[in-house]
Amino acid sequence: MIAATIPRASGLGLKSRHCAEILASRPRVGWFEVHPENYMGAGGPPHRRLAAIRRDYPLSLHGVGLSIGGEGPLDAAHLARLRTLVERYEPGLVSEHLAWSSHEGVYFNDLLPLPYTDGTLARVVEHVDRLQEGLGRPILLENPSSYLTFEESTLAEPAFLGEIARRSGCGLLLDLNNVFVSSQNLGFTPESYIDSFPLDEVGEIHLGGHATEPDGLLVDAHDRAVADPVWALLALVLQRTGVLPVLVEWDNDVPAWPVLHREAVLAQRLLDNCRHARAG
Amino acid sequence: MPAQAELAGALLAADRPAPAGLLPAGRFAVHRNNVVAGLVEALGAAYPAVRSLVGERFFRAAATDFVRREPPRSPVLIDYGGGFAGFLGSFRPAAGLPYLAPVARLERAWLLAYHAAEAAPLPIAALAQMPEAVLGRCRLVPHPSLRLVVSSFPVVALWAANTGRGPHEAVDLDRAETALVVRPEELVVVESLTPGMAAFVATLADDQPLGAAAEAAMRADSGFELGPALGRLFALGAVVGLRQSSFEGDSR
Amino acid sequence: MNDSTRTSTAMLAGALAAAIAGAGGFASPAHAANEKCYGISLAGQNDCAAGPGTTCAGTSTVDYQGNAWKLVPEGTCQLYGTSTEEAKYELPGDREGSLEPLARDVPA
C-alpha cells in the first residue's frame, strides 16, 4: 500500500466500471475517492477492486450516510462501519456532508437541507465531535447544493461552516459546483459566497457537473462534465488558497474512462498554473 | 419551523403539502424527487431482470410504490430492497406474472452472494482424507455466499434471458427450476440444479451430514449420481470446510 | 452398523473416488464463462454495476407520481405470456395515477 497522504493534485471519484482499466494501465491520477457506504458489504468484488486500487493510489473516503445534521443521535453502528473501513484502507482524507439523511431509522438517500441557526450549529458541532472522536482523526465537512432556504435561518452558510470548523477543529471541503448550483437556485453570486468562505479551513475542493431543468433550476446531478463557470471558480479559489487536492465527481451517466480522466487532466492544468504563478 | 419529523414525513408522501417555512416552498419537490427517484434507481440496479421483464414504466411505478412502503432502514444501500420479491408477489397489477417474484428472489440471492464474506474454497481432495467410515457423518461447510432459490418457474432461464446471459426463445414457463448461487472468487455463479442435486445441496446447506444429503437426493431423483454431484459442488467452490459431526469441531 | 448405513458408506466412498478421479474434468459453469466473455466494462449486466450504490448527487430523473395500478407490464414478459385477464385489475378505492411528472418550482 502506498502512502496515505492525499497530494495537492487532481483526483477522481472512483467508479467500479473503470477499475479494470485503471488497474491495467495505472494512469496518472493523484488519488481516488469513494463513498464508504458502497464498501460496507462483508466481502466480494467491491473490496477486491478497492484493495487493488489502494495499493497504488492514495484514497479518500467521502461519506454520504452519517446524517451529521440529523436531530437524533449519530448512528453508532454506521460510525463503527466507517471506522472499520478507515482501519482497513487507511484513507488520506475522510469527509462528510453538512446535511441530514436519516430520521428515526429511515434513510432517505438524499442530502437534506438544514436551517442555519444556533441550535442546528450546536447539534452539528456535537456530531462532528463524536465522529472525529470515533475515528480518532479530523474530518472535512462539505457545503451542500441548495434548492431552498429556511425562513428561520439566522446565519449565512459560509459563516455557519466556519463556526463548525472553529468549534470542532474539522476542516472544510469546498464543493465549487455546489456553490454554483446554490447561487443560481437561490439568487446570489458565487464570488460573494467565496469572499465570505473561511478558505483557510479548506482541505479539499470538489468539482462536478450539474443538470439544468427546463424551468432553469440547477440540479447537482454529477451526470456530465464540469461546467465552464465552475472551472472559473476553481481558478479564482486557487489564486487565494494555493494548490489543494481537487476532485472531480461524475456519478450518473458515467462516461468511458478517457472522458473522465480528461476532467482530472484539466483540473491538474489549473493546479499547475497556480503553482507556477505562485512560484513566479 | 419545520422539524425534521415533518420534513421526513412529507418526503415519502406525494400527496402531502411541503412543510411551511421553506423558501421557495415548491422546491421541496426536488428533495422529494431525489429520494424517490434515487431509491427507484437503486432498486432498478438490484433487479435488472425484473425491470426488463415488466418494462421501464411499470417497473418505476411498482418500485415507487415499494419505496414509499418500505424505505431503507440503513444508509448501506447495497442492502436495500430485500422485501421487493415479497412485495411483487402480492402486487395486484403484476398478478398475471407469477414468475416475477421468483426472479426477484434470484436477483436478491445474486446480490447477497456478490457482497458476501470471503472464504477459501476447499479442494475435493480434503474430503478424500476423511476416514471412509465417517464420510457419511461428515458435514460440508458451505461458502458464505451460497444460496438456493427454489421455484416452480424456470427462474434461471428467465433471469439469464433478461440479463443478456441467455436466449429469450429457450424459456419454457412450464419448467420448474432450483437455482444455486455462489461466489467463491470474483464471479457470481448461477446454476440450474436437477431435482436430485437441489435436494442434495439443500440438505447439506441445512447442516445435515453427507449420508443424509445423499439419501434425500435419491428420494428426490432416483437417477441421482453422487460422484458427479460431489465433484460439481467442489468444482464450483461451494464448500469451504468439513466437520465430522456437530460436536467434533471445525476442521477448516 | 445397520445395512443401510453400510451401503451408504460404501456408496459414498465409491462416489468420492470417482469424483476425485474426475475433478479436473468439470467445465466452468455456463454463466461464469459468459460473464468472463462480457468483460467488466459492460454496465448493468455484470459485477461492475452490481446493485444499488449511494452517491452524493441529486438526480435530474423526474419521478412519476403515477402508479402501476393503471399500467400493464410491457417488457419482455410479453414474450412469455401475460394474462390479459389479470391485467384488468380493479382499482382499489380511488387509487389512480396520472403519470404526470412532479411539479418543480420556477427559480425565484
XYZ file of C-alpha atoms in Angstrom:
640
model
C 0.000 0.000 0.000
C 1.477 3.358 -0.934
C 1.425 6.311 1.468
C -1.979 7.532 2.582
C -1.414 11.269 2.163
C -3.663 12.896 -0.426
C -1.431 15.010 -2.683
C -2.254 18.593 -3.647
C -3.148 17.288 -7.074
C -6.245 16.332 -9.016
C -8.131 13.153 -8.184
C -11.259 11.380 -9.374
C -14.316 9.773 -7.887
C -13.704 6.044 -8.427
C -16.380 4.184 -10.391
C -16.306 0.391 -10.317
C -16.663 0.096 -14.092
C -13.342 1.896 -14.572
C -11.347 -0.235 -12.148
C -10.167 -2.860 -14.617
C -8.862 -0.192 -16.982
C -7.217 1.748 -14.163
C -5.530 -1.346 -12.784
C -4.354 -2.398 -16.244
C -2.980 0.987 -17.329
C -2.102 2.682 -13.989
C -2.981 6.156 -15.307
C -1.508 9.284 -13.754
C -4.184 10.333 -11.295
C -3.193 11.867 -7.990
C -5.729 9.996 -5.876
C -9.188 8.456 -5.827
C -12.260 8.989 -3.680
C -15.130 6.616 -2.901
C -18.318 6.620 -0.874
C -17.609 4.290 2.052
C -21.274 3.188 2.075
C -20.649 1.295 -1.166
C -17.934 -0.773 0.549
C -19.833 -1.798 3.642
C -20.620 -5.311 2.456
C -18.772 -8.198 4.090
C -16.688 -9.076 1.033
C -16.862 -9.542 -2.686
C -15.589 -7.793 -5.801
C -16.018 -4.217 -4.450
C -13.455 -4.857 -1.714
C -11.141 -6.746 -4.062
C -11.183 -3.828 -6.501
C -10.736 -1.158 -3.841
C -7.856 -3.027 -2.194
C -6.109 -3.278 -5.571
C -6.617 0.434 -6.264
C -5.434 1.382 -2.782
C -2.146 -0.484 -3.278
C -1.226 2.036 -5.983
C -3.138 5.239 -5.151
C -3.975 7.350 -2.112
C -7.643 7.137 -1.201
C -10.213 9.488 0.304
C -13.435 8.288 1.950
C -16.348 10.640 1.273
C -19.300 9.577 3.410
C -22.908 10.200 2.496
C -24.779 8.308 5.210
C -23.929 9.637 8.666
C -26.692 12.257 8.735
C -24.489 14.726 10.597
C -27.288 17.283 10.607
C -29.844 14.804 11.936
C -31.914 15.650 15.005
C -31.307 12.223 16.507
C -28.012 10.946 17.913
C -25.245 9.985 15.498
C -25.723 6.430 14.173
C -23.228 4.443 16.252
C -23.494 1.337 14.055
C -22.745 3.348 10.952
C -19.843 5.089 12.659
C -18.444 1.670 13.604
C -18.713 0.501 9.980
C -16.907 3.631 8.839
C -14.165 3.118 11.403
C -13.643 -0.438 10.138
C -13.137 0.874 6.601
C -10.789 3.608 7.792
C -8.665 0.991 9.556
C -8.661 -1.296 6.535
C -7.981 1.202 3.741
C -6.033 3.922 5.601
C -7.542 6.845 3.688
C -5.669 10.127 3.494
C -8.877 12.100 3.997
C -12.299 11.374 5.463
C -15.165 13.732 4.697
C -18.923 14.056 5.189
C -21.705 16.469 4.300
C -23.463 19.336 6.018
C -26.857 17.658 5.641
C -29.182 15.122 7.182
C -30.385 11.923 5.547
C -31.893 9.713 8.266
C -34.796 10.227 10.613
C -35.980 7.710 13.191
C -34.281 4.855 11.401
C -35.480 5.665 7.882
C -32.721 6.511 5.414
C -33.760 8.931 2.680
C -30.781 8.625 0.334
C -30.606 12.371 -0.232
C -28.554 15.146 1.314
C -31.345 17.061 3.000
C -31.065 20.726 3.973
C -30.698 22.271 7.409
C -31.775 25.621 8.790
C -28.735 27.628 9.847
C -29.465 28.565 13.439
C -27.569 28.475 16.735
C -29.489 25.303 17.593
C -28.521 23.364 14.481
C -24.971 24.697 14.766
C -24.588 23.224 18.242
C -26.030 19.904 17.071
C -23.767 19.629 14.026
C -20.696 20.517 16.092
C -21.608 17.837 18.611
C -21.981 15.252 15.847
C -18.710 16.261 14.176
C -17.018 15.959 17.584
C -18.415 12.463 18.053
C -17.393 11.427 14.549
C -13.847 12.734 14.986
C -13.545 11.059 18.384
C -14.878 7.809 16.943
C -12.410 7.834 14.068
C -9.554 9.327 16.053
C -8.849 11.850 13.302
C -10.210 15.123 11.941
C -12.685 15.147 9.076
C -13.659 17.579 6.340
C -17.257 18.824 6.105
C -18.748 19.732 2.707
C -21.000 22.657 1.784
C -24.279 21.437 0.231
C -26.050 22.085 -3.057
C -29.158 24.047 -2.098
C -32.552 24.290 -3.710
C -34.314 26.150 -0.904
C -33.681 28.022 2.319
C -35.397 28.039 5.727
C -37.234 31.099 6.952
C -35.803 30.503 10.401
C -32.132 30.619 9.300
C -30.169 33.330 11.048
C -26.654 32.547 9.810
C -25.181 32.590 6.311
C -23.827 29.238 5.145
C -20.130 30.255 4.925
C -20.253 31.674 8.459
C -22.123 28.584 9.687
C -19.447 26.287 8.223
C -16.649 28.483 9.546
C -18.083 28.291 13.046
C -18.368 24.484 12.850
C -14.705 24.309 11.830
C -13.671 26.683 14.613
C -15.564 24.832 17.340
C -14.914 21.238 16.258
C -11.495 21.541 14.683
C -12.720 19.899 11.483
C -11.618 21.104 8.068
C -13.903 22.033 5.193
C -14.474 20.501 1.785
C -15.401 23.278 -0.628
C -17.577 21.945 -3.451
C -17.499 24.614 -6.145
C -20.233 23.008 -8.206
C -22.427 23.148 -5.108
C -21.567 26.831 -4.681
C -22.546 27.483 -8.288
C -25.747 25.407 -8.124
C -26.844 27.088 -4.877
C -26.002 30.566 -6.160
C -28.137 30.140 -9.272
C -31.014 28.480 -7.418
C -31.089 30.917 -4.521
C -30.027 34.122 -6.274
C -26.602 35.170 -5.029
C -23.249 35.425 -6.763
C -20.784 32.563 -6.269
C -17.988 35.130 -5.862
C -19.727 36.683 -2.863
C -20.026 33.230 -1.282
C -16.338 32.551 -1.822
C -15.436 36.004 -0.478
C -17.090 35.145 2.819
C -15.988 31.482 2.929
C -13.316 30.550 5.501
C -10.811 29.475 2.834
C -8.071 28.804 5.396
C -10.048 25.798 6.594
C -10.379 24.185 3.157
C -8.575 20.849 2.827
C -10.153 19.641 -0.409
C -12.076 21.038 -3.362
C -14.824 19.216 -5.246
C -15.949 19.780 -8.816
C -18.787 18.091 -10.654
C -21.351 18.525 -13.379
C -24.886 19.769 -12.858
C -28.103 19.386 -14.817
C -30.337 22.280 -15.839
C -34.070 21.631 -15.572
C -36.469 23.091 -18.133
C -37.533 25.675 -15.563
C -33.938 26.816 -15.054
C -33.365 25.031 -11.750
C -29.876 23.552 -11.420
C -29.628 20.038 -10.003
C -26.374 18.702 -8.570
C -26.632 15.580 -10.718
C -22.936 14.725 -11.272
C -24.024 13.454 -14.673
C -21.772 15.400 -17.060
C -18.528 17.338 -17.407
C -17.705 20.231 -15.101
C -19.298 23.461 -16.379
C -17.160 26.410 -17.523
C -18.263 28.794 -14.732
C -17.260 26.139 -12.180
C -13.779 25.852 -13.714
C -13.574 29.638 -13.456
C -14.453 29.424 -9.754
C -11.654 26.883 -9.284
C -9.125 29.292 -10.825
C -10.419 32.058 -8.574
C -10.211 29.990 -5.392
C -6.769 28.546 -6.161
C -5.412 32.092 -6.536
C -6.349 32.642 -2.916
C -5.640 29.237 -1.373
C -2.713 27.942 -3.382
C -2.717 24.337 -4.556
C -5.075 21.913 -2.820
C -6.401 18.402 -3.501
C -9.046 18.845 -6.217
C -11.528 16.065 -7.002
C -13.917 15.626 -9.924
C -17.135 13.677 -9.237
C -19.126 12.014 -12.028
C -21.687 9.587 -10.597
C -24.587 9.366 -13.051
C -24.345 8.661 -16.803
C -20.758 7.724 -16.055
C -18.624 8.141 -19.203
C -15.819 5.994 -20.596
C -12.579 6.254 -18.641
C -10.763 8.592 -21.079
C -13.578 11.156 -20.808
C -13.457 11.109 -17.017
C -9.669 11.131 -16.998
C -9.704 14.275 -19.134
C -11.504 16.105 -16.308
C -8.654 15.221 -13.955
C -6.131 16.434 -16.547
C -7.992 19.756 -16.836
C -8.075 20.177 -13.064
C -4.369 19.362 -12.874
C -3.637 22.003 -15.504
C -5.279 24.659 -13.322
C -3.332 23.389 -10.307
C -0.074 23.554 -12.292
C -0.877 27.101 -13.453
C -1.489 28.073 -9.852
C 1.788 26.541 -8.698
C 3.750 28.325 -11.442
C 2.044 31.652 -10.817
C 2.914 31.431 -7.128
C 6.484 30.292 -7.780
C 6.981 33.033 -10.377
C -40.358 25.927 11.845
C -40.488 22.505 10.210
C -38.925 19.856 12.437
C -37.208 17.005 10.645
C -40.101 14.707 11.515
C -42.386 16.862 9.416
C -39.942 17.053 6.522
C -39.280 13.317 6.751
C -42.996 12.525 6.694
C -43.576 14.696 3.648
C -40.641 13.251 1.672
C -42.335 9.921 1.073
C -45.921 11.143 0.809
C -46.540 12.637 -2.613
C -49.949 13.971 -1.597
C -48.747 15.839 1.480
C -48.014 19.544 1.019
C -44.487 20.844 1.558
C -43.870 21.813 5.184
C -44.191 25.517 5.985
C -41.130 27.691 6.453
C -39.289 26.735 3.269
C -38.398 29.289 0.606
C -39.493 28.746 -2.094
C -41.918 26.137 -0.776
C -42.305 24.387 -4.119
C -38.637 23.438 -4.181
C -39.287 20.781 -1.573
C -40.297 18.728 -4.614
C -36.642 18.499 -5.634
C -35.815 16.569 -2.474
C -38.968 14.508 -2.677
C -37.940 13.585 -6.199
C -34.320 12.884 -5.243
C -35.442 10.498 -2.525
C -37.952 8.511 -4.538
C -36.241 8.576 -7.943
C -32.897 7.737 -6.333
C -34.287 4.734 -4.479
C -36.228 3.553 -7.536
C -32.953 3.676 -9.444
C -31.263 1.710 -6.660
C -33.920 -0.993 -6.951
C -33.517 -0.996 -10.717
C -29.805 -1.693 -10.288
C -30.541 -4.556 -7.907
C -33.351 -6.062 -10.008
C -32.354 -5.682 -13.683
C -34.179 -8.837 -14.792
C -37.434 -7.783 -13.128
C -37.042 -4.391 -14.766
C -36.516 -5.971 -18.168
C -39.464 -8.324 -17.680
C -42.050 -5.634 -16.924
C -40.593 -2.669 -18.813
C -39.352 0.668 -17.555
C -42.693 2.400 -16.940
C -44.224 -0.428 -14.988
C -41.014 -1.035 -13.057
C -40.730 2.598 -11.974
C -44.346 2.680 -10.893
C -44.112 -0.576 -8.931
C -40.758 0.398 -7.394
C -42.156 3.791 -6.374
C -44.947 2.022 -4.512
C -42.402 -0.214 -2.802
C -40.100 2.692 -1.885
C -42.957 4.551 -0.201
C -43.996 1.403 1.650
C -40.558 0.078 2.632
C -37.952 2.858 2.589
C -34.389 1.883 3.560
C -33.646 1.382 7.244
C -29.895 1.809 6.803
C -27.550 4.109 4.888
C -25.872 0.991 3.485
C -27.886 0.978 0.306
C -26.285 -2.193 -1.059
C -28.584 -3.982 1.405
C -31.739 -2.193 0.273
C -34.658 -3.973 -1.359
C -34.750 -7.295 0.487
C -38.533 -7.113 0.650
C -39.045 -6.428 -3.059
C -39.716 -10.039 -4.073
C -42.363 -10.373 -1.379
C -43.899 -7.080 -2.433
C -44.061 -8.165 -6.087
C -45.626 -11.469 -5.071
C -48.664 -9.686 -3.660
C -48.720 -6.754 -6.080
C -52.070 -6.952 -7.874
C -51.034 -5.264 -11.136
C -48.361 -7.958 -11.532
C -50.719 -10.819 -10.681
C -50.523 -12.099 -14.264
C -46.778 -12.618 -13.900
C -46.399 -15.216 -11.139
C -42.740 -15.767 -12.088
C -41.823 -12.162 -11.269
C -41.339 -12.725 -7.528
C -39.147 -15.837 -8.016
C -36.937 -13.929 -10.473
C -36.676 -11.148 -7.878
C -35.689 -13.738 -5.243
C -32.916 -14.954 -7.542
C -31.691 -11.405 -8.142
C -31.632 -10.802 -4.388
C -29.663 -14.019 -3.858
C -27.228 -12.873 -6.552
C -26.710 -9.530 -4.794
C -26.229 -11.140 -1.366
C -23.716 -13.568 -2.868
C -21.913 -10.694 -4.544
C -21.371 -8.883 -1.239
C -20.946 -11.997 0.947
C -17.899 -12.627 3.105
C -14.825 -14.213 1.545
C -13.797 -17.801 2.272
C -11.311 -20.061 0.528
C -12.951 -22.968 -1.333
C -11.839 -26.418 -0.261
C -10.471 -28.870 -2.854
C -12.277 -32.196 -3.052
C -9.052 -33.900 -2.032
C -9.741 -32.705 1.512
C -12.800 -34.949 1.605
C -10.716 -37.925 0.481
C -8.544 -37.545 3.559
C -11.504 -38.301 5.807
C -11.660 -41.921 7.039
C -14.151 -43.843 4.910
C -16.173 -44.843 7.940
C -17.018 -41.261 8.913
C -17.741 -39.948 5.404
C -21.474 -40.370 5.816
C -21.433 -38.361 9.020
C -19.336 -35.619 7.514
C -20.870 -32.171 7.161
C -19.808 -29.788 4.405
C -19.483 -26.126 5.370
C -20.993 -24.082 2.527
C -19.347 -20.959 1.179
C -20.863 -17.891 2.910
C -22.191 -16.720 -0.458
C -24.129 -19.927 -1.203
C -27.885 -19.517 -1.726
C -30.607 -21.738 -3.169
C -33.638 -20.311 -4.905
C -36.430 -22.856 -5.313
C -39.154 -22.036 -7.811
C -41.942 -23.691 -9.748
C -40.908 -21.491 -12.706
C -37.775 -21.610 -14.883
C -36.201 -18.960 -12.735
C -32.647 -19.356 -14.040
C -33.687 -19.262 -17.700
C -35.876 -16.182 -17.118
C -33.109 -14.420 -15.236
C -30.471 -15.308 -17.829
C -32.657 -14.221 -20.747
C -33.389 -10.900 -19.075
C -29.842 -10.025 -18.124
C -28.282 -10.732 -21.510
C -26.845 -14.050 -20.391
C -29.136 -16.436 -22.219
C -31.556 -16.689 -25.117
C -35.166 -15.496 -24.834
C -36.528 -18.312 -27.014
C -35.379 -21.066 -24.686
C -37.713 -20.152 -21.844
C -40.480 -22.695 -21.292
C -42.686 -21.449 -18.470
C -43.886 -24.950 -17.537
C -40.476 -25.995 -16.259
C -39.562 -25.671 -12.563
C -36.013 -24.717 -11.647
C -33.947 -24.503 -8.493
C -31.036 -22.096 -8.719
C -27.739 -22.440 -6.916
C -25.979 -19.110 -6.416
C -22.402 -18.928 -5.181
C -19.449 -16.561 -5.459
C -16.274 -18.371 -4.471
C -13.978 -15.849 -6.176
C -14.718 -12.843 -8.421
C -17.783 -14.037 -10.254
C -21.253 -14.884 -9.046
C -22.157 -18.285 -10.465
C -25.815 -19.147 -11.061
C -26.646 -22.745 -11.944
C -29.867 -24.581 -12.528
C -29.903 -27.757 -10.439
C -31.519 -31.103 -11.174
C -34.123 -32.120 -8.553
C -31.650 -34.588 -7.039
C -28.848 -32.050 -6.855
C -31.269 -29.463 -5.452
C -32.252 -31.822 -2.627
C -28.603 -32.748 -2.062
C -27.428 -29.137 -1.730
C -30.477 -28.057 0.286
C -29.881 -30.865 2.800
C -26.179 -30.064 3.093
C -26.912 -26.350 3.452
C -29.297 -27.291 6.258
C -26.225 -28.619 8.119
C -27.202 -32.283 7.611
C -24.432 -34.865 7.078
C -23.349 -36.165 3.684
C -25.133 -39.503 4.111
C -28.462 -37.830 4.819
C -27.964 -35.493 1.857
C -27.268 -38.410 -0.494
C -30.392 -40.189 0.717
C -32.535 -37.058 0.306
C -31.165 -36.631 -3.203
C -32.019 -40.204 -4.174
C -35.510 -39.831 -2.781
C -35.975 -36.737 -4.925
C -34.434 -38.272 -8.031
C -33.778 -41.990 -8.446
C -31.231 -41.218 -11.153
C -29.137 -39.076 -8.796
C -25.418 -39.775 -9.097
C -23.413 -38.901 -6.030
C -19.960 -38.810 -7.643
C -20.666 -36.138 -10.242
C -22.754 -34.211 -7.691
C -19.886 -34.046 -5.201
C -17.442 -33.237 -7.970
C -19.615 -30.399 -9.218
C -20.178 -28.920 -5.770
C -16.454 -28.802 -5.028
C -15.623 -27.633 -8.565
C -17.990 -24.691 -8.023
C -16.041 -23.711 -4.934
C -19.205 -24.084 -2.884
C -17.553 -25.934 0.017
C -15.159 -24.191 2.396
C -14.852 -26.648 5.283
C -15.606 -30.123 6.648
C -16.925 -31.153 10.018
C -17.057 -34.763 11.169
C -20.015 -34.123 13.409
C -21.558 -31.208 15.134
C -19.534 -31.982 18.284
C -16.095 -32.579 16.862
C -15.306 -29.073 15.824
C -14.487 -27.471 12.551
C -11.556 -28.856 10.604
C -11.288 -25.910 8.250
C -23.972 -50.617 11.999
C -27.093 -51.471 10.041
C -27.283 -52.387 6.384
C -28.401 -49.035 5.098
C -25.517 -47.251 6.820
C -23.022 -49.744 5.415
C -24.403 -49.339 1.916
C -24.312 -45.638 2.316
C -20.681 -45.629 3.458
C -19.522 -47.850 0.635
C -21.510 -45.835 -1.852
C -20.085 -42.571 -0.560
C -16.527 -43.847 -0.685
C -17.008 -45.109 -4.229
C -18.663 -41.888 -5.351
C -15.933 -39.836 -3.763
C -13.211 -41.840 -5.527
C -14.989 -41.313 -8.832
C -15.450 -37.620 -8.140
C -11.779 -37.103 -7.285
C -10.692 -39.013 -10.357
C -12.815 -36.686 -12.475
C -12.167 -33.499 -10.527
C -10.110 -31.857 -13.241
C -12.668 -32.515 -15.905
C -15.526 -30.264 -14.893
C -16.302 -27.461 -17.270
C -16.571 -23.973 -15.840
C -20.153 -23.009 -15.114
C -22.007 -21.589 -18.084
C -22.856 -18.219 -16.583
C -19.397 -17.644 -15.175
C -17.924 -18.295 -18.600
C -20.394 -15.834 -20.092
C -19.539 -13.135 -17.587
C -15.844 -13.516 -18.351
C -16.601 -13.053 -22.043
C -18.556 -9.886 -21.399
C -15.626 -8.361 -19.598
C -16.235 -5.981 -16.772
C -16.879 -2.862 -18.806
C -20.428 -3.776 -19.737
C -22.521 -1.865 -17.268
C -25.665 -3.198 -15.719
C -25.323 -6.830 -16.648
C -22.388 -7.934 -14.611
C -20.444 -7.456 -11.442
C -19.500 -3.897 -12.267
C -22.804 -2.131 -11.778
C -23.982 -4.673 -9.284
C -26.839 -3.496 -7.191
C -27.688 -0.218 -5.593
C -24.995 2.216 -4.657
C -25.038 5.560 -2.943
C -23.853 8.782 -4.467
C -23.865 12.273 -3.071
C -25.516 13.529 -6.259
C -29.065 14.656 -6.757
C -30.986 13.354 -9.710
C -32.412 15.017 -12.753
C -34.516 11.944 -13.456
C -38.009 13.006 -12.536
C -40.027 10.529 -10.539
C -43.517 9.984 -11.840
C -46.220 10.233 -9.269
C -48.419 7.861 -11.171
C -48.662 4.285 -10.070
C -48.710 0.836 -11.515
C -52.407 0.290 -10.929
C -53.182 1.844 -14.273
C -50.332 0.229 -16.160
C -49.913 -3.067 -17.929
C -46.458 -4.664 -17.797
C -44.895 -4.186 -21.192
C -41.362 -5.522 -21.026
C -40.047 -8.878 -22.195
C -42.670 -10.620 -20.057
C -44.860 -10.333 -23.130
C -42.630 -12.967 -24.718
C -43.608 -15.417 -22.025
C -47.237 -14.532 -21.682
C -49.124 -12.112 -19.536
C -52.648 -12.952 -18.717
C -54.607 -10.065 -20.215
C -57.489 -11.004 -17.933
C -55.224 -10.485 -14.946
C -54.110 -7.172 -16.343
C -57.604 -5.732 -15.893
C -57.440 -5.121 -12.203
C -59.903 -3.391 -10.064
C -58.614 -0.126 -8.782
C -58.709 -0.208 -5.005
C -60.710 2.765 -3.790
C -59.990 5.832 -5.858
C -56.368 4.946 -6.449
C -55.411 6.329 -9.785
C -52.169 7.594 -11.147
C -51.891 10.374 -13.623
C -48.271 9.726 -14.641
C -47.570 13.422 -14.510
C -44.054 14.402 -13.545
C -43.622 16.122 -10.218
C -44.046 19.853 -10.469
C -40.923 21.832 -9.781
C -40.916 25.431 -8.830
C -39.517 28.028 -11.205
C -36.448 29.678 -9.672
C -37.161 32.895 -7.837
